[in-house]
Coordinates of N, CA and C and ligand atoms in Angstrom, one line a residue:
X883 N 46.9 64.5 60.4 CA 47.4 65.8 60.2 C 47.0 66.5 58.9
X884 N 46.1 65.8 58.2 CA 45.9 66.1 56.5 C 44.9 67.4 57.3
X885 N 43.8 67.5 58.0 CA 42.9 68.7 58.2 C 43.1 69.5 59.6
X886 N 44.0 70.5 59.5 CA 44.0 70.9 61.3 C 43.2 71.8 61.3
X887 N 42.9 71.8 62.5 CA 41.5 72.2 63.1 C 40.5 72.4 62.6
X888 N 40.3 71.1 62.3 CA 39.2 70.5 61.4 C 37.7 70.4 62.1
X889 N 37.8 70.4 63.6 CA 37.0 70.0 64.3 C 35.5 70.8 64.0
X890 N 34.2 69.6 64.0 CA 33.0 70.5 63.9 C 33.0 71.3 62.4
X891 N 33.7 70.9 61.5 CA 33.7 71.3 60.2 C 32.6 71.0 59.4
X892 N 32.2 69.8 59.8 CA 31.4 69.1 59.1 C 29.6 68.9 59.7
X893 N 29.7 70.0 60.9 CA 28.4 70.1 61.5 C 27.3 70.1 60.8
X894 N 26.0 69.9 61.1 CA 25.2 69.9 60.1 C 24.8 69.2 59.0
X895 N 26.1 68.8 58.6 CA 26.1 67.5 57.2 C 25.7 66.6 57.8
X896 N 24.7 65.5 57.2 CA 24.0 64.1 57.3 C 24.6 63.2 56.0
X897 N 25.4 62.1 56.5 CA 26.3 61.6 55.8 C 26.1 59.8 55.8
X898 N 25.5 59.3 55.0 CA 25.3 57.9 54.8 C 26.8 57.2 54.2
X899 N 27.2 56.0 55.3 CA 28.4 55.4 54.8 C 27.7 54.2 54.5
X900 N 28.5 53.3 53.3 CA 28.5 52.0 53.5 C 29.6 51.2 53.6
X901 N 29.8 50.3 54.8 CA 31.1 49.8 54.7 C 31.4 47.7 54.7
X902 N 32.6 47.9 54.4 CA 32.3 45.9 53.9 C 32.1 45.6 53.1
X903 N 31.8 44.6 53.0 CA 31.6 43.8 51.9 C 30.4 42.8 51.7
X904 N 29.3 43.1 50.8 CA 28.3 41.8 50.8 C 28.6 40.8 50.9
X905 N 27.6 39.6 51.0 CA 27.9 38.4 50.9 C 26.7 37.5 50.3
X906 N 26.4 36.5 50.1 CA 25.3 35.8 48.9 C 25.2 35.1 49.0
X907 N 24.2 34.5 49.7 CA 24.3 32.7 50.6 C 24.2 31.7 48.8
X908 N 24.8 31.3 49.6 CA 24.7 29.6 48.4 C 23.7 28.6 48.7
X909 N 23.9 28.0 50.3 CA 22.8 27.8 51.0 C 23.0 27.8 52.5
X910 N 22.3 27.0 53.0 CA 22.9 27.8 55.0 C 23.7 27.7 55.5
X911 N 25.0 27.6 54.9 CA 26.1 27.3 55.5 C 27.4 27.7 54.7
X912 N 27.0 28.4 53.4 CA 28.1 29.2 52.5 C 27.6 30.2 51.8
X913 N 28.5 31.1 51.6 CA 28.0 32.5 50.8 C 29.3 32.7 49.7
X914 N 29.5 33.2 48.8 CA 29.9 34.0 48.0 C 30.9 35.6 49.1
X915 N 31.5 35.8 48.8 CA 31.8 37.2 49.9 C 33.2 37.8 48.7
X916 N 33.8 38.6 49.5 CA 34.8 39.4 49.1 C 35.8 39.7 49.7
X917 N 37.0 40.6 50.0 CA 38.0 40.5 51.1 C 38.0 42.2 51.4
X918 N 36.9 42.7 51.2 CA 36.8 43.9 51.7 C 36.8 43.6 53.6
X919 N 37.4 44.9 54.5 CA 37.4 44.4 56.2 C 36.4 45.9 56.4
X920 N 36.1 46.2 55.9 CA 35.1 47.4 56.5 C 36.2 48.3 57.0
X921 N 37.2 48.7 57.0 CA 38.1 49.6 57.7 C 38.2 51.4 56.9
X922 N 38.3 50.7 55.8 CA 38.0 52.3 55.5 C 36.7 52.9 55.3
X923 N 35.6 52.3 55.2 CA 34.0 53.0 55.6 C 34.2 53.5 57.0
X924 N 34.8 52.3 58.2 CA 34.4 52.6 59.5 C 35.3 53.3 59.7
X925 N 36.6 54.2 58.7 CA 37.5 55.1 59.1 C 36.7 56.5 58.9
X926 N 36.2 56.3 57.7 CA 35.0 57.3 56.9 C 34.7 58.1 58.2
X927 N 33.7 56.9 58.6 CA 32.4 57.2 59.5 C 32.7 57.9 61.0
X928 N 33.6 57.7 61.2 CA 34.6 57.9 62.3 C 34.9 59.2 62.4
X929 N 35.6 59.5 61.3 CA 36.6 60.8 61.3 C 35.2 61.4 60.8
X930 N 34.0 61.5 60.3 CA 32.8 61.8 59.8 C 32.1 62.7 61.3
X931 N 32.2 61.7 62.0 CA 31.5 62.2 63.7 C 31.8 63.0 64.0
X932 N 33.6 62.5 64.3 CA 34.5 63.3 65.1 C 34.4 65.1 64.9
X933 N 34.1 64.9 63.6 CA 34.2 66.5 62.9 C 32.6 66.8 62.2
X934 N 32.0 66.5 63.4 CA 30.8 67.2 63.5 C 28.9 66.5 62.9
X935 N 30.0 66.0 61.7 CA 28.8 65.3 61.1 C 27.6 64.3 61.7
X936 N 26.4 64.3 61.3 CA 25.7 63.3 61.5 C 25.7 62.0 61.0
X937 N 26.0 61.0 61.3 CA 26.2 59.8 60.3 C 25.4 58.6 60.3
X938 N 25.3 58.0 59.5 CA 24.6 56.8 59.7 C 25.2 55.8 58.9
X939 N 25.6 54.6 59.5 CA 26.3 53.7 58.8 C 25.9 52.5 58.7
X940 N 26.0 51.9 57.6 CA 25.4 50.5 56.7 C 26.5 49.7 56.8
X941 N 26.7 48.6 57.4 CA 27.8 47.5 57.6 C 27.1 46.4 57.1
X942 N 28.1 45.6 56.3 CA 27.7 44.1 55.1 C 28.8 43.4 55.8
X943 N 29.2 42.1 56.6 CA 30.3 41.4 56.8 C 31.5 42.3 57.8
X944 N 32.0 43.3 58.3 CA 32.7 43.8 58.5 C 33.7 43.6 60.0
X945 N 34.8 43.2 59.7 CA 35.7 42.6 60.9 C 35.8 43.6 62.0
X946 N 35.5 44.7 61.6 CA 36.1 46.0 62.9 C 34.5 46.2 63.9
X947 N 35.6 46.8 65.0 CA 34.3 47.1 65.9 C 33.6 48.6 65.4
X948 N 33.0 48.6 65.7 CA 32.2 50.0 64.9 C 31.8 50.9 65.9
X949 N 32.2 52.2 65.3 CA 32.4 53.4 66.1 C 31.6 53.8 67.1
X950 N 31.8 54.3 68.7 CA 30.5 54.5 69.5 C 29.6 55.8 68.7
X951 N 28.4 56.1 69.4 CA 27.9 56.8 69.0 C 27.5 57.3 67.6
X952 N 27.7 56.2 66.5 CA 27.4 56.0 65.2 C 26.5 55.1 65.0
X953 N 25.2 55.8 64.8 CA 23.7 54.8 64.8 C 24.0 54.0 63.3
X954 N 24.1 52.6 63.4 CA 24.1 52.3 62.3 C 23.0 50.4 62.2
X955 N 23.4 49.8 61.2 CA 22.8 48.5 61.2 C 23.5 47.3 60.4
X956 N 23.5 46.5 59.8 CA 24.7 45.5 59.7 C 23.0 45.0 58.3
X957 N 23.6 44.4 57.9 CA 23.3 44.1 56.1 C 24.2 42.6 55.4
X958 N 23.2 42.0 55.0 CA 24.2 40.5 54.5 C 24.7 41.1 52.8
X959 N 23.2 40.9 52.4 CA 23.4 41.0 50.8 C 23.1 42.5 50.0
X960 N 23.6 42.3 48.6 CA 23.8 43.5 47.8 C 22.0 44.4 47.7
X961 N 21.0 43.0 47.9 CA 19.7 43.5 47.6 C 19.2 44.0 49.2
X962 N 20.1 44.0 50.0 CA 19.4 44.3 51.5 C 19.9 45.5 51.3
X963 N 21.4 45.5 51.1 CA 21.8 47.0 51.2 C 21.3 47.9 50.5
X964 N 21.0 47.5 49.3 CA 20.1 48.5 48.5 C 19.0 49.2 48.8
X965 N 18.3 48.4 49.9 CA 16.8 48.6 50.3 C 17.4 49.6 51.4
X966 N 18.5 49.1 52.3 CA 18.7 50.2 53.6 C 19.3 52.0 52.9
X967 N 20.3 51.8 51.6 CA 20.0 52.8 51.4 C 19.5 54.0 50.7
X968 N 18.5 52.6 49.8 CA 17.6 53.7 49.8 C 16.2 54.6 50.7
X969 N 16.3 53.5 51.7 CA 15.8 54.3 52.9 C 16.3 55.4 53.4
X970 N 17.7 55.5 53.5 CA 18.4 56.3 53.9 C 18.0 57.5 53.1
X971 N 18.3 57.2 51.9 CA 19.0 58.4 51.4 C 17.9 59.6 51.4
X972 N 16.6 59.7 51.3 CA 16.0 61.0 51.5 C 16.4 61.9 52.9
X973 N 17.2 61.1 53.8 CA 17.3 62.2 55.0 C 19.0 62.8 54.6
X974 N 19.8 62.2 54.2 CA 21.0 63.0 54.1 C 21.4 63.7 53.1
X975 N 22.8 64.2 53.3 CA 23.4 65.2 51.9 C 24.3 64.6 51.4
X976 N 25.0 63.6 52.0 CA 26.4 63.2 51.0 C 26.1 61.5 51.6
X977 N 26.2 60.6 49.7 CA 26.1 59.1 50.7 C 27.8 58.8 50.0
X978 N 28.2 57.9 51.0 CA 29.9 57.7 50.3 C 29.0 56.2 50.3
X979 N 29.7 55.5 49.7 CA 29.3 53.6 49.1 C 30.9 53.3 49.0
X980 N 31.6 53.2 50.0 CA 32.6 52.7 50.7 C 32.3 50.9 50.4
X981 N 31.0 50.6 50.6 CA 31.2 49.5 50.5 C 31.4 48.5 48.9
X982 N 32.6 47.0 49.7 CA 32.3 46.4 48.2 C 31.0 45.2 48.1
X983 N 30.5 45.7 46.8 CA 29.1 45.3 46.4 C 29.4 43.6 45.7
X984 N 28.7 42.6 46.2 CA 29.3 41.8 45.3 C 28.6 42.1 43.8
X985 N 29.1 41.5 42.9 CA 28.3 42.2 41.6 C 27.3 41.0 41.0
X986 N 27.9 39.5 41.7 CA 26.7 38.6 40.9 C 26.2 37.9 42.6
X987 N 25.0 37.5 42.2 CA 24.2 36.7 43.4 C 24.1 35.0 42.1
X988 N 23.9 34.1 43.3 CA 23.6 32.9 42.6 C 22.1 32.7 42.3
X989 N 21.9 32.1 41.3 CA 20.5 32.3 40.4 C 19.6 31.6 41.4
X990 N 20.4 30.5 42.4 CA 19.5 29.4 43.3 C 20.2 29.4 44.6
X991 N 19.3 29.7 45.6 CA 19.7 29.5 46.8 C 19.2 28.0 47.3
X992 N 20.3 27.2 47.7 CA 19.6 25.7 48.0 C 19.3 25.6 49.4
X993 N 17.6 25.6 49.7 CA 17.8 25.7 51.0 C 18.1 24.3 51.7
X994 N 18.5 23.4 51.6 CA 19.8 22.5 52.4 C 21.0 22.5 51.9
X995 N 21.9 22.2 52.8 CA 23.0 22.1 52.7 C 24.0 21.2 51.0
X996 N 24.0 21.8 49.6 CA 24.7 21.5 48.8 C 25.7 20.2 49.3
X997 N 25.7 19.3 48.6 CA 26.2 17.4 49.1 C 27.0 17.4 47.9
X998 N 27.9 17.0 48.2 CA 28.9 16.9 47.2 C 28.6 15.5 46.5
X999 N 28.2 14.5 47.2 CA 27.9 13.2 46.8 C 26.8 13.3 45.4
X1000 N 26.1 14.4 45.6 CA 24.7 14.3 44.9 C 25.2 15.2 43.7
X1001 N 26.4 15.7 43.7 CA 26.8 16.1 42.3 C 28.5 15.8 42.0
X1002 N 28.5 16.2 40.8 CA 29.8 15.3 40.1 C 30.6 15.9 40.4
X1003 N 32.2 15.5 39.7 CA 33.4 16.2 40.3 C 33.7 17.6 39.9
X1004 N 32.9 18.3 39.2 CA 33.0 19.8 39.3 C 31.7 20.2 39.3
X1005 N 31.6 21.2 39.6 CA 30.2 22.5 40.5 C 29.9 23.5 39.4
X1006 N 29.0 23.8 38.9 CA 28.9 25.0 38.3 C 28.0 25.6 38.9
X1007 N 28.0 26.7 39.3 CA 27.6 27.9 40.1 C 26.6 29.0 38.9
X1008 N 25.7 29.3 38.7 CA 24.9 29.6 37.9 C 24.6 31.3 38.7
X1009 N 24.8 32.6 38.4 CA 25.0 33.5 39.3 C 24.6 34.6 38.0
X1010 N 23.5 35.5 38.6 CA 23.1 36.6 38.0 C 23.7 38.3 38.7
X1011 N 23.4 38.9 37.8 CA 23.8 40.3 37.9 C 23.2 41.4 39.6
X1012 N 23.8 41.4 40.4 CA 23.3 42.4 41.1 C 22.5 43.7 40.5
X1013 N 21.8 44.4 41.1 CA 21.4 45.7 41.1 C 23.1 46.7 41.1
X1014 N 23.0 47.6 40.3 CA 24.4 48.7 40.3 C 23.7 50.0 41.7
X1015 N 23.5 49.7 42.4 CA 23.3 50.2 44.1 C 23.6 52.0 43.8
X1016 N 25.0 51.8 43.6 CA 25.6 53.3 43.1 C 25.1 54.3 41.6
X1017 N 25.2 53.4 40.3 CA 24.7 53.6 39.3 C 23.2 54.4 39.4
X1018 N 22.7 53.3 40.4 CA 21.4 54.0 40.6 C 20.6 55.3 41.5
X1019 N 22.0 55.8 42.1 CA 21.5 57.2 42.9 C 20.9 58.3 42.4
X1020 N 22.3 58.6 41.4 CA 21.7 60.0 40.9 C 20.6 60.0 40.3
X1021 N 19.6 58.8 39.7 CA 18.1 59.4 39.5 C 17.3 59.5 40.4
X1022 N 17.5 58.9 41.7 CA 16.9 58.5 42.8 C 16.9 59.7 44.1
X1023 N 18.1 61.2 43.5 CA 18.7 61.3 44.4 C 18.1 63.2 43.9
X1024 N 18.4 64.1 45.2 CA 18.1 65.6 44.8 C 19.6 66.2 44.5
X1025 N 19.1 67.0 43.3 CA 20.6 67.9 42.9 C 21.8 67.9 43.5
X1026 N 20.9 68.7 44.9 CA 22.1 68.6 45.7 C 22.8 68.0 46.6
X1027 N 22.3 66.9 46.5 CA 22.7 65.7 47.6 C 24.4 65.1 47.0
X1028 N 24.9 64.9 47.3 CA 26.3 64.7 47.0 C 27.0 63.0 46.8
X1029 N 27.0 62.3 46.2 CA 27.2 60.9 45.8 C 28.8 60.3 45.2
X1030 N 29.2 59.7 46.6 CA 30.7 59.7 46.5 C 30.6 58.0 46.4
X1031 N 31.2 57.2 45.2 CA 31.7 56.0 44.8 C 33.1 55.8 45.2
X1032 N 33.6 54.3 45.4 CA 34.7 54.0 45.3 C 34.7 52.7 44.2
X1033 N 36.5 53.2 43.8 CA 36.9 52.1 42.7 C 38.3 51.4 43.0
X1034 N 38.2 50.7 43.2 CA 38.9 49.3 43.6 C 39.5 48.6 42.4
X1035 N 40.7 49.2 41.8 CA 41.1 48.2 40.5 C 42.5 47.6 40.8
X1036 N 42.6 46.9 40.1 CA 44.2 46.4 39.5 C 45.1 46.7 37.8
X1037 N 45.4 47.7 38.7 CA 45.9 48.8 37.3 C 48.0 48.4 36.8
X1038 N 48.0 48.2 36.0 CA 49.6 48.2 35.6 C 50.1 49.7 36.0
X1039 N 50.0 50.9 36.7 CA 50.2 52.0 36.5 C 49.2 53.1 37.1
X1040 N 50.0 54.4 37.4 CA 48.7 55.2 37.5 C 48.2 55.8 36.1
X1041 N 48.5 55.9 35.2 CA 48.0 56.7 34.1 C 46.9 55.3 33.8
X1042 N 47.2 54.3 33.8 CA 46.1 53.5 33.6 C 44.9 53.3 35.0
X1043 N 45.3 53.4 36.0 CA 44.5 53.5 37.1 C 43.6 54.5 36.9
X1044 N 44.3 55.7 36.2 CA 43.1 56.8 36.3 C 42.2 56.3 35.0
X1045 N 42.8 56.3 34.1 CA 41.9 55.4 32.8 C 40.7 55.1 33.0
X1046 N 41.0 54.0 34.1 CA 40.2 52.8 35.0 C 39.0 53.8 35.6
X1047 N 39.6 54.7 36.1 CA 38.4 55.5 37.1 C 37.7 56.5 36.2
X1048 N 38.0 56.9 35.7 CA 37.8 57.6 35.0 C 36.2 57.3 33.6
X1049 N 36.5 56.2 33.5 CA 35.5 55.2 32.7 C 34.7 54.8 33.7
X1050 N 35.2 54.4 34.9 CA 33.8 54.3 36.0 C 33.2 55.2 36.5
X1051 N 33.9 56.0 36.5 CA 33.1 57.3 37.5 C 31.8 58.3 35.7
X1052 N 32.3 57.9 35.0 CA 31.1 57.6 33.7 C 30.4 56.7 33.6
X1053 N 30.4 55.8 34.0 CA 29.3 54.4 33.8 C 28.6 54.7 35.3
X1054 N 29.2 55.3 36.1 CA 28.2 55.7 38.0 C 27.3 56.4 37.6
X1055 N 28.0 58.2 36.9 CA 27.3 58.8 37.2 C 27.5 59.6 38.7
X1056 N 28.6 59.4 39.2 CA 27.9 60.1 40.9 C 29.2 61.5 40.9
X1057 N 28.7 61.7 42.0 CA 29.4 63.2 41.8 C 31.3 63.2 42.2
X1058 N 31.8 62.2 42.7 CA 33.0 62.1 43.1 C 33.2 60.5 43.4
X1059 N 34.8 60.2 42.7 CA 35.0 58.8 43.0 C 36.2 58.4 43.3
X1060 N 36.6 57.9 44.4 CA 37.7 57.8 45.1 C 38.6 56.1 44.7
X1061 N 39.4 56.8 44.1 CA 40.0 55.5 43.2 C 40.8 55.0 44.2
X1062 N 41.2 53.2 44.0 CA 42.5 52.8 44.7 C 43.1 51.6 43.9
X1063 N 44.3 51.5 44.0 CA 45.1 50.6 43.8 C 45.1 49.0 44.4
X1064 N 44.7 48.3 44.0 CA 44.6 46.9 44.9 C 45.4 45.5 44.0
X1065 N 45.8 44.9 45.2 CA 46.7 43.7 44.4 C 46.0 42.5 45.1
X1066 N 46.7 41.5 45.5 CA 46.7 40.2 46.4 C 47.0 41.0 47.6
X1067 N 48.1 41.7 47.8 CA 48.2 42.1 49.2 C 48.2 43.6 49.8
X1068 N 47.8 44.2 48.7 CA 47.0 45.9 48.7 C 45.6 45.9 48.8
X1069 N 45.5 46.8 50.1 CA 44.3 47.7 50.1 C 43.1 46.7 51.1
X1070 N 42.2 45.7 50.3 CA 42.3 45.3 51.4 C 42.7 44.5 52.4
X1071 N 41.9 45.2 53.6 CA 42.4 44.4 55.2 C 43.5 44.8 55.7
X1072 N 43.9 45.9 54.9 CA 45.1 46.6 55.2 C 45.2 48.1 56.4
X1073 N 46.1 48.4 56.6 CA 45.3 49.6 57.7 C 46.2 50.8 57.1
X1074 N 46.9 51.0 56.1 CA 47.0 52.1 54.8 C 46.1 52.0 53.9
X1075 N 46.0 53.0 53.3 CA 45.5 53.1 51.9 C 46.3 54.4 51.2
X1076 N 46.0 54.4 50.2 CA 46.4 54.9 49.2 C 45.0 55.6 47.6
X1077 N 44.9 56.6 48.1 CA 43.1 57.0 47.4 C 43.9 58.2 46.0
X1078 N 43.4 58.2 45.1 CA 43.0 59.5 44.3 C 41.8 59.9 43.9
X1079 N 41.4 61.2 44.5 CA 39.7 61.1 44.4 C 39.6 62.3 42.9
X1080 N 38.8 61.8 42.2 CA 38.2 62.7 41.4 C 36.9 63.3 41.1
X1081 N 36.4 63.9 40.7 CA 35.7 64.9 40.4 C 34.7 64.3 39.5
X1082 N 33.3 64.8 39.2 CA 32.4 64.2 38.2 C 33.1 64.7 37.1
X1083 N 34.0 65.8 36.5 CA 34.7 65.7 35.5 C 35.8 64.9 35.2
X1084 N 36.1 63.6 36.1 CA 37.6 63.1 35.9 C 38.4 64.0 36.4
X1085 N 38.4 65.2 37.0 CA 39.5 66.0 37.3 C 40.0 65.7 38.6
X1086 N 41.7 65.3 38.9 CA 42.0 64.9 40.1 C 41.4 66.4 41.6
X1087 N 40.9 66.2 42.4 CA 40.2 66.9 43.5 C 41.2 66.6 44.6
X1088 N 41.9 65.1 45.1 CA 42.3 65.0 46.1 C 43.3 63.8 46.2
X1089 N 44.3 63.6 46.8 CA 45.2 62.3 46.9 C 45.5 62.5 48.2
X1090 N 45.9 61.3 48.3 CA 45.8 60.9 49.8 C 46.5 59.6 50.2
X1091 N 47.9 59.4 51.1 CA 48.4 57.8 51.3 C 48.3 58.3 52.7
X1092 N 48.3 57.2 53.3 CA 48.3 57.2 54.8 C 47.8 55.9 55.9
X1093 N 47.2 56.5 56.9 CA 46.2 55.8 57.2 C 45.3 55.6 56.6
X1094 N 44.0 54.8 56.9 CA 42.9 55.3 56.7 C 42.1 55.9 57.3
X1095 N 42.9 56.5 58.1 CA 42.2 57.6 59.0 C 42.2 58.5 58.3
X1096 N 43.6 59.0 57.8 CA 43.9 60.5 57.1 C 43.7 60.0 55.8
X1097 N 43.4 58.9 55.6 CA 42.9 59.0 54.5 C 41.2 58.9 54.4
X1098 N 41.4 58.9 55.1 CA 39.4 58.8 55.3 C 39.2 60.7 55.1
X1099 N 39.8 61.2 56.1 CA 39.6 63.1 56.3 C 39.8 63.7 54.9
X1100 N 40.8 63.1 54.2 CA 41.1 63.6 52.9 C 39.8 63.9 52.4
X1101 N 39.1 62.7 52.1 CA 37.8 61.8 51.1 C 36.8 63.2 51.8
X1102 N 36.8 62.7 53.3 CA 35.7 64.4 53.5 C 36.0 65.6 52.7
X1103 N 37.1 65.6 52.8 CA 37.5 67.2 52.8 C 37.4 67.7 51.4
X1104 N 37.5 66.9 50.2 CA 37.3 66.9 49.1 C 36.0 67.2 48.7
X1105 N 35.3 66.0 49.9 CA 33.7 66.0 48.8 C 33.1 67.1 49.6
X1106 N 33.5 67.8 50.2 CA 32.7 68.9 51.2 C 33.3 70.1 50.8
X1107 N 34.3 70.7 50.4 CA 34.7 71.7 49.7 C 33.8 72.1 48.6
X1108 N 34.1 74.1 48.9 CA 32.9 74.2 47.7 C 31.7 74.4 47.9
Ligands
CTP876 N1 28.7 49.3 43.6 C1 27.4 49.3 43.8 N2 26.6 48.2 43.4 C2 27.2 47.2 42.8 C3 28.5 47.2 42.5 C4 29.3 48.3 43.0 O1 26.8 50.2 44.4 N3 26.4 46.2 42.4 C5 29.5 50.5 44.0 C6 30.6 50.2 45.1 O2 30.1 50.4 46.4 C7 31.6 51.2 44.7 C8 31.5 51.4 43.2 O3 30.1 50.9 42.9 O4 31.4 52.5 45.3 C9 32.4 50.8 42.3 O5 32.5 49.4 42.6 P1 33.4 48.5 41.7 O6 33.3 47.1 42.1 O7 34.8 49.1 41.6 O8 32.7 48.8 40.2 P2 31.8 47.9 39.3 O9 30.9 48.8 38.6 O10 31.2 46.8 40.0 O11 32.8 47.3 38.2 P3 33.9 46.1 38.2 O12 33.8 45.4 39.6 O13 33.5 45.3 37.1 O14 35.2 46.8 38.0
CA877 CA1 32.3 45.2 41.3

């Protein structure tokens, strides 16, 4: 109910989502991952169609069935996704990066199966820095092309939540960044959310609790305004 008669609002916009969560093989039979469920990208992408847009969606790991009529492609790791979008991105106007990125890969992929026998009673895991996926749009990207981040923190508060976002959406760079709240048992895999999206100035643009449906329309409706 957040956009009525919203329909076909969004015609013409070409709209790159990423949703999920990477994952980082260790070797053929374990990865590194996250507890992101793909639900709010594939709410994105969804309520994205519905209202007109053209979409194309990037899925890493994601538990949901994915929207009909949404040409998209599925993605393991942070350096795959990177490559799909920056393929993408010369054909669209707005990319949202819904997805969560893991931020380190392991420095060694063993290609057999890690034996516990053949090492001692604790494991050290040796893991380098991903590529910043999002960080790196806006040089990559035209004026006008529109670059929506999300931030995923664990804040004591909102005046410190926004703090939080606020210092990230400076270290992106992207044009709008849709903050949330997460605990042990918030946010994800959850079928609410709860978003405050801001502005490349820090300035609040949009809030939103609900589904993630209506909260997905919010997130349009913000970065498309204007
Ligand atoms: N992101 C990305 N590439 C990465 C890490 C994150 O593109 N290697 C994107 C995510 O898709 C999200 C945004 O950056 O849109 C913020 O992700 P987040 O994990 O909250 O921020 P980080 O910069 O990784 O900071 P930290 O995890 O340390 O809070
Ligand atoms: Ca991160």
């Amino acid at each position: 109910g957040l956009v009525p008669d919203a329909a076909g609002d969004l015609r013409g916009k070409r709209i790159l989502i990423t949703a999920g969560g990477t994952r980082e093989p260790l070797d053929p039979v374990r990865y590194l991952g996250n507890r992101s469920s793909g639900k709010q990208g594939i709410a994105l992408a969804t309520a994205a169609h519905l209202r007109g847009a053209e979409v194309e969606l990037i899925t890493a790991s994601v538990d949901e069935t994915l929207p009909n009529h949404v040409p998209g492609h599925g993605v393991q790791t942070a350096a795959e996704l990177q490559r799909a979008v920056h393929e993408a991105l010369p054909r669209v106007d707005i990319v949202i990066m819904a997805a969560a990125v893991a931020d380190y890969r392991p420095v060694q992929v063993s290609e057999t199966k890690i034996k516990k026998e053949e090492r001692g009673d604790t494991l050290t895991l040796e893991l380098e820095k991903n590529p910043d996926i999002l960080a790196g749009l806006p040089a990559l990207s035209r004026p006008e092309q529109i670059i929506v981040g999300f931030a995923a923190e664990t804040s004591r508060d909102r005046e410190h939540l926004l703090e939080l976002g606020r210092a990230k959406l400076a270290r992106k760079g992207c044009d709008f960044l849709c903050l949330n709240a997460v605990g042990w048992n918030d946010g994800f895999g959850a079928d609410r959310n709860t978003v405050i999206i801001l502005d490349a100035t820090g300035t609040i643009v949009g809030e939103a609790s609900g589904t993630k449906r209506e909260v997905a329309d919010a997130i349009l409706t913000a970065v498309t305004a204007g």
